[in-house]
Amino acid sequence: RIRQEMDDKKGQAEVLLLMADGTSGADSTIVQNLLSEALSLANLIGAKDLLAKVHYQFYKQYKQEGHYEKALVSYEAFSQLEKDLHKDAVAEKFINLQIAHRAEQANMEAENFRLRNSELAGLYEKLKKQKEKTEQQKLMAEASLQQLKETQTQLVQKEKMASLGELTAGIAHEIQNPLNFVNNFAEVSRELVEEIKESIRLGKEGGGT
């Protein structure tokens, strides 16, 4: 009644089997009714394990009653159900193995992806640092180029000033020679003028021309 209230058909069938097994020495009609009801419930829910148990109970009951043909039929049904259950168990185990294998493959692929992502992240950081280093080298090269241009400009300016100094010295030298000549000529002329003036003065004093 409890199983019926819970609508637990598998539980009801199991209880009926226990009752049939517990009353195996009683009236065969009662046992067969219990087993028949358990068989109906097992067929209703498609429970092969319960069907196998019910047919095995029928086999024992028919064998005990001397109904060997019915016992053989029940045993063959039980045996076939056991084979089906074994086959289903093997198939389920095979499916579980396939699922486990696929899960393992998925884990391996996930690990490979993780390793690849880790490698890519490391490569990205390496490229990032290399880029920063290249940018620094570029800035240093630009600064060196600017400094070189400034130095070159200063050198050109110094060369211009040096050339201008040489040119100025050359011009001064060229001018200095005529000036020296003029100065020397002027000094000689001055001395001649002084001598002429002295001669004239002496001539006047002596009464000559």
JSON list of C-alpha atoms in Angstrom, two decimals:
[
{"chain": "A", "resi": 1, "resn": "ARG", "atom": "CA", "xyz": [0.00, 0.00, 0.00]},
{"chain": "A", "resi": 2, "resn": "ILE", "atom": "CA", "xyz": [2.87, 2.38, 0.79]},
{"chain": "A", "resi": 3, "resn": "ARG", "atom": "CA", "xyz": [4.45, 1.67, -2.61]},
{"chain": "A", "resi": 4, "resn": "GLN", "atom": "CA", "xyz": [1.08, 2.17, -4.29]},
{"chain": "A", "resi": 5, "resn": "GLU", "atom": "CA", "xyz": [0.56, 5.52, -2.57]},
{"chain": "A", "resi": 6, "resn": "MET", "atom": "CA", "xyz": [4.05, 6.56, -3.75]},
{"chain": "A", "resi": 7, "resn": "ASP", "atom": "CA", "xyz": [3.22, 5.25, -7.26]},
{"chain": "A", "resi": 8, "resn": "ASP", "atom": "CA", "xyz": [6.46, 3.25, -7.08]},
{"chain": "A", "resi": 9, "resn": "LYS", "atom": "CA", "xyz": [5.70, 0.41, -9.50]},
{"chain": "A", "resi": 10, "resn": "LYS", "atom": "CA", "xyz": [9.22, -1.01, -9.32]},
{"chain": "A", "resi": 11, "resn": "GLY", "atom": "CA", "xyz": [8.99, -1.02, -5.53]},
{"chain": "A", "resi": 12, "resn": "GLN", "atom": "CA", "xyz": [5.57, -2.71, -5.73]},
{"chain": "A", "resi": 13, "resn": "ALA", "atom": "CA", "xyz": [7.00, -5.45, -8.00]},
{"chain": "A", "resi": 14, "resn": "GLU", "atom": "CA", "xyz": [9.94, -6.03, -5.65]},
{"chain": "A", "resi": 15, "resn": "VAL", "atom": "CA", "xyz": [7.57, -6.30, -2.66]},
{"chain": "A", "resi": 16, "resn": "LEU", "atom": "CA", "xyz": [5.38, -8.80, -4.58]},
{"chain": "A", "resi": 17, "resn": "LEU", "atom": "CA", "xyz": [8.47, -10.90, -5.37]},
{"chain": "A", "resi": 18, "resn": "LEU", "atom": "CA", "xyz": [9.46, -10.92, -1.70]},
{"chain": "A", "resi": 19, "resn": "MET", "atom": "CA", "xyz": [5.92, -11.94, -0.74]},
{"chain": "A", "resi": 20, "resn": "ALA", "atom": "CA", "xyz": [5.91, -14.70, -3.36]},
{"chain": "A", "resi": 21, "resn": "ASP", "atom": "CA", "xyz": [9.27, -15.97, -2.18]},
{"chain": "A", "resi": 22, "resn": "GLY", "atom": "CA", "xyz": [8.08, -15.85, 1.42]},
{"chain": "A", "resi": 23, "resn": "THR", "atom": "CA", "xyz": [4.95, -17.86, 0.66]},
{"chain": "A", "resi": 24, "resn": "SER", "atom": "CA", "xyz": [6.57, -20.47, -1.59]},
{"chain": "A", "resi": 25, "resn": "GLY", "atom": "CA", "xyz": [5.25, -23.27, 0.60]},
{"chain": "A", "resi": 26, "resn": "ALA", "atom": "CA", "xyz": [1.69, -21.94, 0.59]},
{"chain": "A", "resi": 27, "resn": "ASP", "atom": "CA", "xyz": [-1.08, -22.33, -2.00]},
{"chain": "A", "resi": 28, "resn": "SER", "atom": "CA", "xyz": [0.45, -22.18, -5.50]},
{"chain": "A", "resi": 29, "resn": "THR", "atom": "CA", "xyz": [-2.45, -20.05, -6.71]},
{"chain": "A", "resi": 30, "resn": "ILE", "atom": "CA", "xyz": [-1.51, -17.28, -4.25]},
{"chain": "A", "resi": 31, "resn": "VAL", "atom": "CA", "xyz": [2.14, -17.44, -5.34]},
{"chain": "A", "resi": 32, "resn": "GLN", "atom": "CA", "xyz": [1.24, -17.40, -9.03]},
{"chain": "A", "resi": 33, "resn": "ASN", "atom": "CA", "xyz": [-1.11, -14.44, -8.51]},
{"chain": "A", "resi": 34, "resn": "LEU", "atom": "CA", "xyz": [1.63, -12.52, -6.72]},
{"chain": "A", "resi": 35, "resn": "LEU", "atom": "CA", "xyz": [4.15, -13.36, -9.48]},
{"chain": "A", "resi": 36, "resn": "SER", "atom": "CA", "xyz": [1.64, -12.51, -12.23]},
{"chain": "A", "resi": 37, "resn": "GLU", "atom": "CA", "xyz": [0.98, -9.11, -10.68]},
{"chain": "A", "resi": 38, "resn": "ALA", "atom": "CA", "xyz": [4.75, -8.52, -10.30]},
{"chain": "A", "resi": 39, "resn": "LEU", "atom": "CA", "xyz": [5.21, -9.59, -13.97]},
{"chain": "A", "resi": 40, "resn": "SER", "atom": "CA", "xyz": [2.58, -7.07, -15.13]},
{"chain": "A", "resi": 41, "resn": "LEU", "atom": "CA", "xyz": [4.23, -4.26, -13.21]},
{"chain": "A", "resi": 42, "resn": "ALA", "atom": "CA", "xyz": [7.71, -5.21, -14.51]},
{"chain": "A", "resi": 43, "resn": "ASN", "atom": "CA", "xyz": [6.41, -5.28, -18.10]},
{"chain": "A", "resi": 44, "resn": "LEU", "atom": "CA", "xyz": [4.68, -1.96, -17.56]},
{"chain": "A", "resi": 45, "resn": "ILE", "atom": "CA", "xyz": [7.89, -0.19, -16.57]},
{"chain": "A", "resi": 46, "resn": "GLY", "atom": "CA", "xyz": [10.14, -2.29, -18.85]},
{"chain": "A", "resi": 47, "resn": "ALA", "atom": "CA", "xyz": [12.43, -3.41, -16.01]},
{"chain": "A", "resi": 48, "resn": "LYS", "atom": "CA", "xyz": [14.42, -6.34, -17.42]},
{"chain": "A", "resi": 49, "resn": "ASP", "atom": "CA", "xyz": [16.07, -7.11, -14.09]},
{"chain": "A", "resi": 50, "resn": "LEU", "atom": "CA", "xyz": [12.69, -7.51, -12.41]},
{"chain": "A", "resi": 51, "resn": "LEU", "atom": "CA", "xyz": [11.34, -9.53, -15.33]},
{"chain": "A", "resi": 52, "resn": "ALA", "atom": "CA", "xyz": [14.31, -11.88, -15.01]},
{"chain": "A", "resi": 53, "resn": "LYS", "atom": "CA", "xyz": [13.65, -12.29, -11.26]},
{"chain": "A", "resi": 54, "resn": "VAL", "atom": "CA", "xyz": [9.91, -12.92, -11.85]},
{"chain": "A", "resi": 55, "resn": "HIS", "atom": "CA", "xyz": [10.56, -15.58, -14.53]},
{"chain": "A", "resi": 56, "resn": "TYR", "atom": "CA", "xyz": [13.14, -17.22, -12.28]},
{"chain": "A", "resi": 57, "resn": "GLN", "atom": "CA", "xyz": [10.54, -17.33, -9.47]},
{"chain": "A", "resi": 58, "resn": "PHE", "atom": "CA", "xyz": [8.01, -18.82, -11.92]},
{"chain": "A", "resi": 59, "resn": "TYR", "atom": "CA", "xyz": [10.66, -21.39, -12.94]},
{"chain": "A", "resi": 60, "resn": "LYS", "atom": "CA", "xyz": [11.19, -22.45, -9.30]},
{"chain": "A", "resi": 61, "resn": "GLN", "atom": "CA", "xyz": [7.46, -22.52, -8.61]},
{"chain": "A", "resi": 62, "resn": "TYR", "atom": "CA", "xyz": [6.61, -24.59, -11.73]},
{"chain": "A", "resi": 63, "resn": "LYS", "atom": "CA", "xyz": [9.54, -26.94, -11.03]},
{"chain": "A", "resi": 64, "resn": "GLN", "atom": "CA", "xyz": [8.33, -27.40, -7.46]},
{"chain": "A", "resi": 65, "resn": "GLU", "atom": "CA", "xyz": [4.81, -28.16, -8.72]},
{"chain": "A", "resi": 66, "resn": "GLY", "atom": "CA", "xyz": [6.11, -30.60, -11.35]},
{"chain": "A", "resi": 67, "resn": "HIS", "atom": "CA", "xyz": [5.08, -28.46, -14.36]},
{"chain": "A", "resi": 68, "resn": "TYR", "atom": "CA", "xyz": [8.39, -28.99, -16.12]},
{"chain": "A", "resi": 69, "resn": "GLU", "atom": "CA", "xyz": [7.34, -27.65, -19.53]},
{"chain": "A", "resi": 70, "resn": "LYS", "atom": "CA", "xyz": [6.21, -24.35, -17.98]},
{"chain": "A", "resi": 71, "resn": "ALA", "atom": "CA", "xyz": [9.33, -24.34, -15.81]},
{"chain": "A", "resi": 72, "resn": "LEU", "atom": "CA", "xyz": [11.48, -24.74, -18.95]},
{"chain": "A", "resi": 73, "resn": "VAL", "atom": "CA", "xyz": [9.67, -21.88, -20.69]},
{"chain": "A", "resi": 74, "resn": "SER", "atom": "CA", "xyz": [10.13, -19.64, -17.63]},
{"chain": "A", "resi": 75, "resn": "TYR", "atom": "CA", "xyz": [13.81, -20.61, -17.37]},
{"chain": "A", "resi": 76, "resn": "GLU", "atom": "CA", "xyz": [14.39, -19.88, -21.07]},
{"chain": "A", "resi": 77, "resn": "ALA", "atom": "CA", "xyz": [12.73, -16.46, -20.60]},
{"chain": "A", "resi": 78, "resn": "PHE", "atom": "CA", "xyz": [14.91, -15.88, -17.53]},
{"chain": "A", "resi": 79, "resn": "SER", "atom": "CA", "xyz": [18.05, -16.96, -19.41]},
{"chain": "A", "resi": 80, "resn": "GLN", "atom": "CA", "xyz": [17.28, -14.71, -22.38]},
{"chain": "A", "resi": 81, "resn": "LEU", "atom": "CA", "xyz": [16.63, -11.77, -20.08]},
{"chain": "A", "resi": 82, "resn": "GLU", "atom": "CA", "xyz": [19.95, -12.44, -18.30]},
{"chain": "A", "resi": 83, "resn": "LYS", "atom": "CA", "xyz": [21.73, -12.44, -21.67]},
{"chain": "A", "resi": 84, "resn": "ASP", "atom": "CA", "xyz": [19.99, -9.19, -22.60]},
{"chain": "A", "resi": 85, "resn": "LEU", "atom": "CA", "xyz": [20.95, -7.69, -19.25]},
{"chain": "A", "resi": 86, "resn": "HIS", "atom": "CA", "xyz": [24.56, -8.79, -19.71]},
{"chain": "A", "resi": 87, "resn": "LYS", "atom": "CA", "xyz": [24.58, -7.42, -23.26]},
{"chain": "A", "resi": 88, "resn": "ASP", "atom": "CA", "xyz": [23.07, -4.13, -22.05]},
{"chain": "A", "resi": 89, "resn": "ALA", "atom": "CA", "xyz": [25.65, -3.99, -19.25]},
{"chain": "A", "resi": 90, "resn": "VAL", "atom": "CA", "xyz": [28.48, -4.58, -21.73]},
{"chain": "A", "resi": 91, "resn": "ALA", "atom": "CA", "xyz": [27.02, -1.98, -24.09]},
{"chain": "A", "resi": 92, "resn": "GLU", "atom": "CA", "xyz": [26.63, 0.47, -21.22]},
{"chain": "A", "resi": 93, "resn": "LYS", "atom": "CA", "xyz": [30.18, -0.24, -20.11]},
{"chain": "A", "resi": 94, "resn": "PHE", "atom": "CA", "xyz": [31.40, 0.28, -23.67]},
{"chain": "A", "resi": 95, "resn": "ILE", "atom": "CA", "xyz": [29.47, 3.55, -23.89]},
{"chain": "A", "resi": 96, "resn": "ASN", "atom": "CA", "xyz": [30.93, 4.62, -20.56]},
{"chain": "A", "resi": 97, "resn": "LEU", "atom": "CA", "xyz": [34.40, 3.77, -21.82]},
{"chain": "A", "resi": 98, "resn": "GLN", "atom": "CA", "xyz": [33.75, 5.81, -24.97]},
{"chain": "A", "resi": 99, "resn": "ILE", "atom": "CA", "xyz": [32.50, 8.70, -22.87]},
{"chain": "A", "resi": 100, "resn": "ALA", "atom": "CA", "xyz": [35.54, 8.42, -20.59]},
{"chain": "A", "resi": 101, "resn": "HIS", "atom": "CA", "xyz": [37.84, 8.27, -23.63]},
{"chain": "A", "resi": 102, "resn": "ARG", "atom": "CA", "xyz": [36.18, 11.30, -25.17]},
{"chain": "A", "resi": 103, "resn": "ALA", "atom": "CA", "xyz": [36.36, 13.12, -21.85]},
{"chain": "A", "resi": 104, "resn": "GLU", "atom": "CA", "xyz": [40.06, 12.27, -21.64]},
{"chain": "A", "resi": 105, "resn": "GLN", "atom": "CA", "xyz": [40.59, 13.49, -25.21]},
{"chain": "A", "resi": 106, "resn": "ALA", "atom": "CA", "xyz": [38.67, 16.66, -24.38]},
{"chain": "A", "resi": 107, "resn": "ASN", "atom": "CA", "xyz": [40.85, 17.16, -21.29]},
{"chain": "A", "resi": 108, "resn": "MET", "atom": "CA", "xyz": [44.00, 16.59, -23.36]},
{"chain": "A", "resi": 109, "resn": "GLU", "atom": "CA", "xyz": [42.79, 19.06, -25.99]},
{"chain": "A", "resi": 110, "resn": "ALA", "atom": "CA", "xyz": [41.93, 21.55, -23.26]},
{"chain": "A", "resi": 111, "resn": "GLU", "atom": "CA", "xyz": [45.40, 21.08, -21.78]},
{"chain": "A", "resi": 112, "resn": "ASN", "atom": "CA", "xyz": [46.97, 21.54, -25.22]},
{"chain": "A", "resi": 113, "resn": "PHE", "atom": "CA", "xyz": [44.93, 24.72, -25.73]},
{"chain": "A", "resi": 114, "resn": "ARG", "atom": "CA", "xyz": [46.01, 25.91, -22.28]},
{"chain": "A", "resi": 115, "resn": "LEU", "atom": "CA", "xyz": [49.66, 25.25, -23.13]},
{"chain": "A", "resi": 116, "resn": "ARG", "atom": "CA", "xyz": [49.28, 26.99, -26.49]},
{"chain": "A", "resi": 117, "resn": "ASN", "atom": "CA", "xyz": [47.62, 29.95, -24.84]},
{"chain": "A", "resi": 118, "resn": "SER", "atom": "CA", "xyz": [50.43, 30.04, -22.28]},
{"chain": "A", "resi": 119, "resn": "GLU", "atom": "CA", "xyz": [53.04, 29.92, -25.07]},
{"chain": "A", "resi": 120, "resn": "LEU", "atom": "CA", "xyz": [51.20, 32.62, -27.01]},
{"chain": "A", "resi": 121, "resn": "ALA", "atom": "CA", "xyz": [50.97, 34.76, -23.88]},
{"chain": "A", "resi": 122, "resn": "GLY", "atom": "CA", "xyz": [54.71, 34.34, -23.32]},
{"chain": "A", "resi": 123, "resn": "LEU", "atom": "CA", "xyz": [55.42, 35.14, -26.96]},
{"chain": "A", "resi": 124, "resn": "TYR", "atom": "CA", "xyz": [53.18, 38.20, -26.74]},
{"chain": "A", "resi": 125, "resn": "GLU", "atom": "CA", "xyz": [55.04, 39.44, -23.65]},
{"chain": "A", "resi": 126, "resn": "LYS", "atom": "CA", "xyz": [58.36, 38.78, -25.39]},
{"chain": "A", "resi": 127, "resn": "LEU", "atom": "CA", "xyz": [57.24, 40.68, -28.49]},
{"chain": "A", "resi": 128, "resn": "LYS", "atom": "CA", "xyz": [55.90, 43.48, -26.29]},
{"chain": "A", "resi": 129, "resn": "LYS", "atom": "CA", "xyz": [59.26, 43.81, -24.51]},
{"chain": "A", "resi": 130, "resn": "GLN", "atom": "CA", "xyz": [61.08, 43.61, -27.84]},
{"chain": "A", "resi": 131, "resn": "LYS", "atom": "CA", "xyz": [58.83, 46.35, -29.21]},
{"chain": "A", "resi": 132, "resn": "GLU", "atom": "CA", "xyz": [59.50, 48.53, -26.15]},
{"chain": "A", "resi": 133, "resn": "LYS", "atom": "CA", "xyz": [63.23, 47.91, -26.56]},
{"chain": "A", "resi": 134, "resn": "THR", "atom": "CA", "xyz": [63.01, 48.77, -30.25]},
{"chain": "A", "resi": 135, "resn": "GLU", "atom": "CA", "xyz": [61.12, 51.97, -29.43]},
{"chain": "A", "resi": 136, "resn": "GLN", "atom": "CA", "xyz": [63.82, 52.92, -26.91]},
{"chain": "A", "resi": 137, "resn": "GLN", "atom": "CA", "xyz": [66.55, 52.18, -29.45]},
{"chain": "A", "resi": 138, "resn": "LYS", "atom": "CA", "xyz": [64.64, 54.24, -32.02]},
{"chain": "A", "resi": 139, "resn": "LEU", "atom": "CA", "xyz": [64.39, 57.17, -29.61]},
{"chain": "A", "resi": 140, "resn": "MET", "atom": "CA", "xyz": [68.09, 56.87, -28.79]},
{"chain": "A", "resi": 141, "resn": "ALA", "atom": "CA", "xyz": [68.94, 56.72, -32.49]},
{"chain": "A", "resi": 142, "resn": "GLU", "atom": "CA", "xyz": [66.81, 59.78, -33.18]},
{"chain": "A", "resi": 143, "resn": "ALA", "atom": "CA", "xyz": [68.49, 61.64, -30.31]},
{"chain": "A", "resi": 144, "resn": "SER", "atom": "CA", "xyz": [71.93, 60.61, -31.60]},
{"chain": "A", "resi": 145, "resn": "LEU", "atom": "CA", "xyz": [70.98, 61.73, -35.11]},
{"chain": "A", "resi": 146, "resn": "GLN", "atom": "CA", "xyz": [69.80, 65.10, -33.79]},
{"chain": "A", "resi": 147, "resn": "GLN", "atom": "CA", "xyz": [73.01, 65.49, -31.80]},
{"chain": "A", "resi": 148, "resn": "LEU", "atom": "CA", "xyz": [75.02, 64.54, -34.89]},
{"chain": "A", "resi": 149, "resn": "LYS", "atom": "CA", "xyz": [73.18, 67.13, -36.96]},
{"chain": "A", "resi": 150, "resn": "GLU", "atom": "CA", "xyz": [73.83, 69.79, -34.33]},
{"chain": "A", "resi": 151, "resn": "THR", "atom": "CA", "xyz": [77.52, 68.81, -34.18]},
{"chain": "A", "resi": 152, "resn": "GLN", "atom": "CA", "xyz": [77.70, 68.87, -37.96]},
{"chain": "A", "resi": 153, "resn": "THR", "atom": "CA", "xyz": [76.13, 72.33, -38.01]},
{"chain": "A", "resi": 154, "resn": "GLN", "atom": "CA", "xyz": [78.65, 73.52, -35.41]},
{"chain": "A", "resi": 155, "resn": "LEU", "atom": "CA", "xyz": [81.53, 72.06, -37.43]},
{"chain": "A", "resi": 156, "resn": "VAL", "atom": "CA", "xyz": [80.29, 73.74, -40.60]},
{"chain": "A", "resi": 157, "resn": "GLN", "atom": "CA", "xyz": [80.01, 77.02, -38.69]},
{"chain": "A", "resi": 158, "resn": "LYS", "atom": "CA", "xyz": [83.51, 76.62, -37.27]},
{"chain": "A", "resi": 159, "resn": "GLU", "atom": "CA", "xyz": [84.87, 75.80, -40.72]},
{"chain": "A", "resi": 160, "resn": "LYS", "atom": "CA", "xyz": [83.18, 78.90, -42.09]},
{"chain": "A", "resi": 161, "resn": "MET", "atom": "CA", "xyz": [84.66, 81.03, -39.30]},
{"chain": "A", "resi": 162, "resn": "ALA", "atom": "CA", "xyz": [88.09, 79.48, -39.87]},
{"chain": "A", "resi": 163, "resn": "SER", "atom": "CA", "xyz": [87.85, 80.15, -43.61]},
{"chain": "A", "resi": 164, "resn": "LEU", "atom": "CA", "xyz": [86.69, 83.68, -42.91]},
{"chain": "A", "resi": 165, "resn": "GLY", "atom": "CA", "xyz": [89.65, 84.16, -40.52]},
{"chain": "A", "resi": 166, "resn": "GLU", "atom": "CA", "xyz": [92.08, 82.91, -43.16]},
{"chain": "A", "resi": 167, "resn": "LEU", "atom": "CA", "xyz": [90.51, 85.15, -45.76]},
{"chain": "A", "resi": 168, "resn": "THR", "atom": "CA", "xyz": [90.65, 88.13, -43.40]},
{"chain": "A", "resi": 169, "resn": "ALA", "atom": "CA", "xyz": [94.29, 87.43, -42.57]},
{"chain": "A", "resi": 170, "resn": "GLY", "atom": "CA", "xyz": [95.11, 87.21, -46.27]},
{"chain": "A", "resi": 171, "resn": "ILE", "atom": "CA", "xyz": [93.35, 90.48, -47.05]},
{"chain": "A", "resi": 172, "resn": "ALA", "atom": "CA", "xyz": [95.06, 92.18, -44.08]},
{"chain": "A", "resi": 173, "resn": "HIS", "atom": "CA", "xyz": [98.42, 90.92, -45.32]},
{"chain": "A", "resi": 174, "resn": "GLU", "atom": "CA", "xyz": [97.72, 92.18, -48.81]},
{"chain": "A", "resi": 175, "resn": "ILE", "atom": "CA", "xyz": [96.68, 95.57, -47.43]},
{"chain": "A", "resi": 176, "resn": "GLN", "atom": "CA", "xyz": [99.56, 95.73, -44.94]},
{"chain": "A", "resi": 177, "resn": "ASN", "atom": "CA", "xyz": [102.28, 95.64, -47.61]},
{"chain": "A", "resi": 178, "resn": "PRO", "atom": "CA", "xyz": [101.07, 98.75, -49.52]},
{"chain": "A", "resi": 179, "resn": "LEU", "atom": "CA", "xyz": [100.48, 100.50, -46.23]},
{"chain": "A", "resi": 180, "resn": "ASN", "atom": "CA", "xyz": [104.04, 99.76, -45.18]},
{"chain": "A", "resi": 181, "resn": "PHE", "atom": "CA", "xyz": [105.25, 101.11, -48.50]},
{"chain": "A", "resi": 182, "resn": "VAL", "atom": "CA", "xyz": [103.16, 104.23, -48.15]},
{"chain": "A", "resi": 183, "resn": "ASN", "atom": "CA", "xyz": [104.32, 104.68, -44.58]},
{"chain": "A", "resi": 184, "resn": "ASN", "atom": "CA", "xyz": [107.93, 104.24, -45.61]},
{"chain": "A", "resi": 185, "resn": "PHE", "atom": "CA", "xyz": [107.52, 106.62, -48.56]},
{"chain": "A", "resi": 186, "resn": "ALA", "atom": "CA", "xyz": [105.83, 109.14, -46.32]},
{"chain": "A", "resi": 187, "resn": "GLU", "atom": "CA", "xyz": [108.71, 108.94, -43.84]},
{"chain": "A", "resi": 188, "resn": "VAL", "atom": "CA", "xyz": [111.27, 109.44, -46.62]},
{"chain": "A", "resi": 189, "resn": "SER", "atom": "CA", "xyz": [109.24, 112.29, -48.06]},
{"chain": "A", "resi": 190, "resn": "ARG", "atom": "CA", "xyz": [109.05, 113.90, -44.64]},
{"chain": "A", "resi": 191, "resn": "GLU", "atom": "CA", "xyz": [112.80, 113.64, -44.24]},
{"chain": "A", "resi": 192, "resn": "LEU", "atom": "CA", "xyz": [113.36, 115.11, -47.72]},
{"chain": "A", "resi": 193, "resn": "VAL", "atom": "CA", "xyz": [111.00, 117.95, -46.92]},
{"chain": "A", "resi": 194, "resn": "GLU", "atom": "CA", "xyz": [112.93, 118.61, -43.73]},
{"chain": "A", "resi": 195, "resn": "GLU", "atom": "CA", "xyz": [116.22, 118.57, -45.62]},
{"chain": "A", "resi": 196, "resn": "ILE", "atom": "CA", "xyz": [114.85, 120.95, -48.30]},
{"chain": "A", "resi": 197, "resn": "LYS", "atom": "CA", "xyz": [113.54, 123.26, -45.61]},
{"chain": "A", "resi": 198, "resn": "GLU", "atom": "CA", "xyz": [116.97, 123.18, -43.91]},
{"chain": "A", "resi": 199, "resn": "SER", "atom": "CA", "xyz": [118.76, 123.93, -47.20]},
{"chain": "A", "resi": 200, "resn": "ILE", "atom": "CA", "xyz": [116.47, 126.85, -47.91]},
{"chain": "A", "resi": 201, "resn": "ARG", "atom": "CA", "xyz": [117.03, 128.22, -44.44]},
{"chain": "A", "resi": 202, "resn": "LEU", "atom": "CA", "xyz": [120.77, 127.91, -44.78]},
{"chain": "A", "resi": 203, "resn": "GLY", "atom": "CA", "xyz": [120.67, 129.56, -48.20]},
{"chain": "A", "resi": 204, "resn": "LYS", "atom": "CA", "xyz": [118.81, 132.48, -46.91]},
{"chain": "A", "resi": 205, "resn": "GLU", "atom": "CA", "xyz": [121.25, 132.94, -44.13]},
{"chain": "A", "resi": 206, "resn": "GLY", "atom": "CA", "xyz": [124.26, 132.79, -46.53]},
{"chain": "A", "resi": 207, "resn": "GLY", "atom": "CA", "xyz": [122.77, 135.31, -48.98]},
{"chain": "A", "resi": 208, "resn": "GLY", "atom": "CA", "xyz": [122.46, 132.80, -51.79]},
{"chain": "A", "resi": 209, "resn": "THR", "atom": "CA", "xyz": [119.41, 131.72, -53.76]}
]
